[in-house]
């Protein structure tokens, strides 16, 4: 059976988003092209920025999914990540709080794509 190994995030400005995600996740992309920038997040697994044909992605498109980052350790690690990311300019959607899966917060990238941080399930 096939396992998903490519996760696309639609962005309107690939260069701006590459800088944002490189800084936020402290990692470099595998390669950079004008419309597609992949980051290898595990062997054979890519998280990629994609602008489509340029006319298909707009900031008016509702963002209804979330990119997730699950951190090992205690709730203080989630709070430390929140502090680090907000100092890098991430837009806060939800402040750190307790939820069904533990301490969590949500920020947005420049296009409004949501990024949730929580502890490892």
PDB file of C-alpha atoms in Angstrom:
ATOM      1  CA  UNK A   1       0.000   0.000   0.000  1.00  0.00           C
ATOM      2  CA  UNK A   2       1.234   3.505  -0.776  1.00  0.00           C
ATOM      3  CA  UNK A   3       2.035   5.940   2.034  1.00  0.00           C
ATOM      4  CA  UNK A   4       1.728   9.728   1.510  1.00  0.00           C
ATOM      5  CA  UNK A   5       5.175  11.249   1.105  1.00  0.00           C
ATOM      6  CA  UNK A   6       4.552  14.693  -0.431  1.00  0.00           C
ATOM      7  CA  UNK A   7       2.700  17.457   1.392  1.00  0.00           C
ATOM      8  CA  UNK A   8       2.073  20.636  -0.633  1.00  0.00           C
ATOM      9  CA  UNK A   9       1.439  24.062   0.859  1.00  0.00           C
ATOM     10  CA  UNK A  10      -0.027  26.562  -1.598  1.00  0.00           C
ATOM     11  CA  UNK A  11       1.690  29.953  -1.505  1.00  0.00           C
ATOM     12  CA  UNK A  12       1.431  33.132  -3.549  1.00  0.00           C
ATOM     13  CA  UNK A  13       5.092  34.182  -3.263  1.00  0.00           C
ATOM     14  CA  UNK A  14       7.535  31.255  -3.319  1.00  0.00           C
ATOM     15  CA  UNK A  15      10.593  33.361  -2.447  1.00  0.00           C
ATOM     16  CA  UNK A  16       8.920  34.979   0.580  1.00  0.00           C
ATOM     17  CA  UNK A  17       7.538  31.643   1.771  1.00  0.00           C
ATOM     18  CA  UNK A  18      10.896  29.904   1.312  1.00  0.00           C
ATOM     19  CA  UNK A  19      12.512  32.504   3.567  1.00  0.00           C
ATOM     20  CA  UNK A  20       9.669  32.182   6.099  1.00  0.00           C
ATOM     21  CA  UNK A  21       9.745  28.371   6.343  1.00  0.00           C
ATOM     22  CA  UNK A  22      13.555  28.115   6.177  1.00  0.00           C
ATOM     23  CA  UNK A  23      13.769  30.504   9.123  1.00  0.00           C
ATOM     24  CA  UNK A  24      10.828  29.047  11.049  1.00  0.00           C
ATOM     25  CA  UNK A  25      11.925  25.402  10.785  1.00  0.00           C
ATOM     26  CA  UNK A  26      15.657  26.212  10.635  1.00  0.00           C
ATOM     27  CA  UNK A  27      16.188  24.033   7.575  1.00  0.00           C
ATOM     28  CA  UNK A  28      17.197  24.495   3.963  1.00  0.00           C
ATOM     29  CA  UNK A  29      15.184  23.333   0.950  1.00  0.00           C
ATOM     30  CA  UNK A  30      16.296  20.400  -1.177  1.00  0.00           C
ATOM     31  CA  UNK A  31      16.149  22.626  -4.251  1.00  0.00           C
ATOM     32  CA  UNK A  32      14.613  25.935  -5.278  1.00  0.00           C
ATOM     33  CA  UNK A  33      12.613  26.495  -8.448  1.00  0.00           C
ATOM     34  CA  UNK A  34      10.403  29.468  -9.362  1.00  0.00           C
ATOM     35  CA  UNK A  35       7.134  27.689  -8.385  1.00  0.00           C
ATOM     36  CA  UNK A  36       8.116  24.645  -6.280  1.00  0.00           C
ATOM     37  CA  UNK A  37      10.420  24.384  -3.245  1.00  0.00           C
ATOM     38  CA  UNK A  38      10.657  21.046  -1.405  1.00  0.00           C
ATOM     39  CA  UNK A  39      12.046  20.479   2.095  1.00  0.00           C
ATOM     40  CA  UNK A  40      12.939  16.908   3.114  1.00  0.00           C
ATOM     41  CA  UNK A  41      11.386  16.375   6.553  1.00  0.00           C
ATOM     42  CA  UNK A  42      12.253  12.662   6.803  1.00  0.00           C
ATOM     43  CA  UNK A  43      13.949  10.244   4.407  1.00  0.00           C
ATOM     44  CA  UNK A  44      11.743  10.149   1.325  1.00  0.00           C
ATOM     45  CA  UNK A  45       9.148  12.554   2.770  1.00  0.00           C
ATOM     46  CA  UNK A  46       8.799  16.080   1.386  1.00  0.00           C
ATOM     47  CA  UNK A  47       6.974  19.167   2.603  1.00  0.00           C
ATOM     48  CA  UNK A  48       6.859  21.533  -0.385  1.00  0.00           C
ATOM     49  CA  UNK A  49       5.829  25.074  -1.216  1.00  0.00           C
ATOM     50  CA  UNK A  50       3.882  25.323  -4.469  1.00  0.00           C
ATOM     51  CA  UNK A  51       2.513  28.322  -6.321  1.00  0.00           C
ATOM     52  CA  UNK A  52       0.650  26.358  -8.970  1.00  0.00           C
ATOM     53  CA  UNK A  53       0.577  28.142 -12.293  1.00  0.00           C
ATOM     54  CA  UNK A  54       0.667  31.498 -10.552  1.00  0.00           C
ATOM     55  CA  UNK A  55      -2.971  32.311 -11.206  1.00  0.00           C
ATOM     56  CA  UNK A  56      -4.496  29.440  -9.225  1.00  0.00           C
ATOM     57  CA  UNK A  57      -3.426  30.410  -5.696  1.00  0.00           C
ATOM     58  CA  UNK A  58      -4.668  33.595  -4.068  1.00  0.00           C
ATOM     59  CA  UNK A  59      -4.639  34.964  -0.531  1.00  0.00           C
ATOM     60  CA  UNK A  60      -8.456  34.950  -0.671  1.00  0.00           C
ATOM     61  CA  UNK A  61      -8.488  31.129  -0.752  1.00  0.00           C
ATOM     62  CA  UNK A  62      -9.755  29.848   2.634  1.00  0.00           C
ATOM     63  CA  UNK A  63      -7.148  27.874   4.581  1.00  0.00           C
ATOM     64  CA  UNK A  64      -8.948  24.921   6.180  1.00  0.00           C
ATOM     65  CA  UNK A  65      -6.123  22.492   6.913  1.00  0.00           C
ATOM     66  CA  UNK A  66      -3.127  22.703   9.215  1.00  0.00           C
ATOM     67  CA  UNK A  67       0.506  21.774   8.948  1.00  0.00           C
ATOM     68  CA  UNK A  68       1.450  20.110  12.232  1.00  0.00           C
ATOM     69  CA  UNK A  69       4.621  19.982  14.278  1.00  0.00           C
ATOM     70  CA  UNK A  70       4.555  17.589  17.234  1.00  0.00           C
ATOM     71  CA  UNK A  71       7.300  18.250  19.769  1.00  0.00           C
ATOM     72  CA  UNK A  72       8.787  15.762  22.224  1.00  0.00           C
ATOM     73  CA  UNK A  73       8.965  16.683  25.891  1.00  0.00           C
ATOM     74  CA  UNK A  74       6.878  18.821  28.169  1.00  0.00           C
ATOM     75  CA  UNK A  75       4.412  21.651  27.638  1.00  0.00           C
ATOM     76  CA  UNK A  76       7.228  24.117  28.261  1.00  0.00           C
ATOM     77  CA  UNK A  77       8.749  23.032  24.936  1.00  0.00           C
ATOM     78  CA  UNK A  78       5.568  24.134  23.164  1.00  0.00           C
ATOM     79  CA  UNK A  79       5.727  27.482  24.972  1.00  0.00           C
ATOM     80  CA  UNK A  80       9.420  27.864  24.070  1.00  0.00           C
ATOM     81  CA  UNK A  81       8.604  27.189  20.413  1.00  0.00           C
ATOM     82  CA  UNK A  82       5.807  29.792  20.547  1.00  0.00           C
ATOM     83  CA  UNK A  83       8.228  32.390  21.907  1.00  0.00           C
ATOM     84  CA  UNK A  84      10.829  31.578  19.250  1.00  0.00           C
ATOM     85  CA  UNK A  85       8.363  31.620  16.370  1.00  0.00           C
ATOM     86  CA  UNK A  86       6.610  34.829  17.373  1.00  0.00           C
ATOM     87  CA  UNK A  87      10.010  36.510  17.653  1.00  0.00           C
ATOM     88  CA  UNK A  88      10.525  35.475  14.006  1.00  0.00           C
ATOM     89  CA  UNK A  89       7.303  37.228  13.012  1.00  0.00           C
ATOM     90  CA  UNK A  90       4.839  34.341  12.736  1.00  0.00           C
ATOM     91  CA  UNK A  91       1.244  35.562  12.884  1.00  0.00           C
ATOM     92  CA  UNK A  92      -0.510  34.219  15.980  1.00  0.00           C
ATOM     93  CA  UNK A  93      -3.907  32.614  15.355  1.00  0.00           C
ATOM     94  CA  UNK A  94      -4.261  30.817  18.714  1.00  0.00           C
ATOM     95  CA  UNK A  95      -2.137  31.592  21.781  1.00  0.00           C
ATOM     96  CA  UNK A  96      -0.742  28.602  23.704  1.00  0.00           C
ATOM     97  CA  UNK A  97      -3.507  26.759  25.546  1.00  0.00           C
ATOM     98  CA  UNK A  98      -4.518  23.297  26.693  1.00  0.00           C
ATOM     99  CA  UNK A  99      -6.601  21.173  24.339  1.00  0.00           C
ATOM    100  CA  UNK A 100      -7.538  17.500  24.025  1.00  0.00           C
ATOM    101  CA  UNK A 101      -4.027  16.616  22.833  1.00  0.00           C
ATOM    102  CA  UNK A 102      -2.155  18.813  25.321  1.00  0.00           C
ATOM    103  CA  UNK A 103      -0.472  22.193  25.093  1.00  0.00           C
ATOM    104  CA  UNK A 104      -0.892  23.729  21.636  1.00  0.00           C
ATOM    105  CA  UNK A 105      -0.841  26.927  19.591  1.00  0.00           C
ATOM    106  CA  UNK A 106      -1.482  27.924  15.975  1.00  0.00           C
ATOM    107  CA  UNK A 107       0.348  30.455  13.819  1.00  0.00           C
ATOM    108  CA  UNK A 108      -0.055  31.368  10.146  1.00  0.00           C
ATOM    109  CA  UNK A 109       2.417  31.835   7.327  1.00  0.00           C
ATOM    110  CA  UNK A 110       2.270  34.945   5.082  1.00  0.00           C
ATOM    111  CA  UNK A 111      -0.505  33.352   2.986  1.00  0.00           C
ATOM    112  CA  UNK A 112      -2.633  32.374   5.969  1.00  0.00           C
ATOM    113  CA  UNK A 113      -1.678  28.677   5.941  1.00  0.00           C
ATOM    114  CA  UNK A 114      -2.070  27.343   9.476  1.00  0.00           C
ATOM    115  CA  UNK A 115       0.724  25.704  11.467  1.00  0.00           C
ATOM    116  CA  UNK A 116      -0.151  23.917  14.728  1.00  0.00           C
ATOM    117  CA  UNK A 117       2.405  22.951  17.351  1.00  0.00           C
ATOM    118  CA  UNK A 118       1.517  20.345  19.973  1.00  0.00           C
ATOM    119  CA  UNK A 119       3.199  17.572  21.952  1.00  0.00           C
ATOM    120  CA  UNK A 120       3.795  14.151  20.408  1.00  0.00           C
ATOM    121  CA  UNK A 121       0.646  12.028  20.770  1.00  0.00           C
TER     122      UNK A 121
END
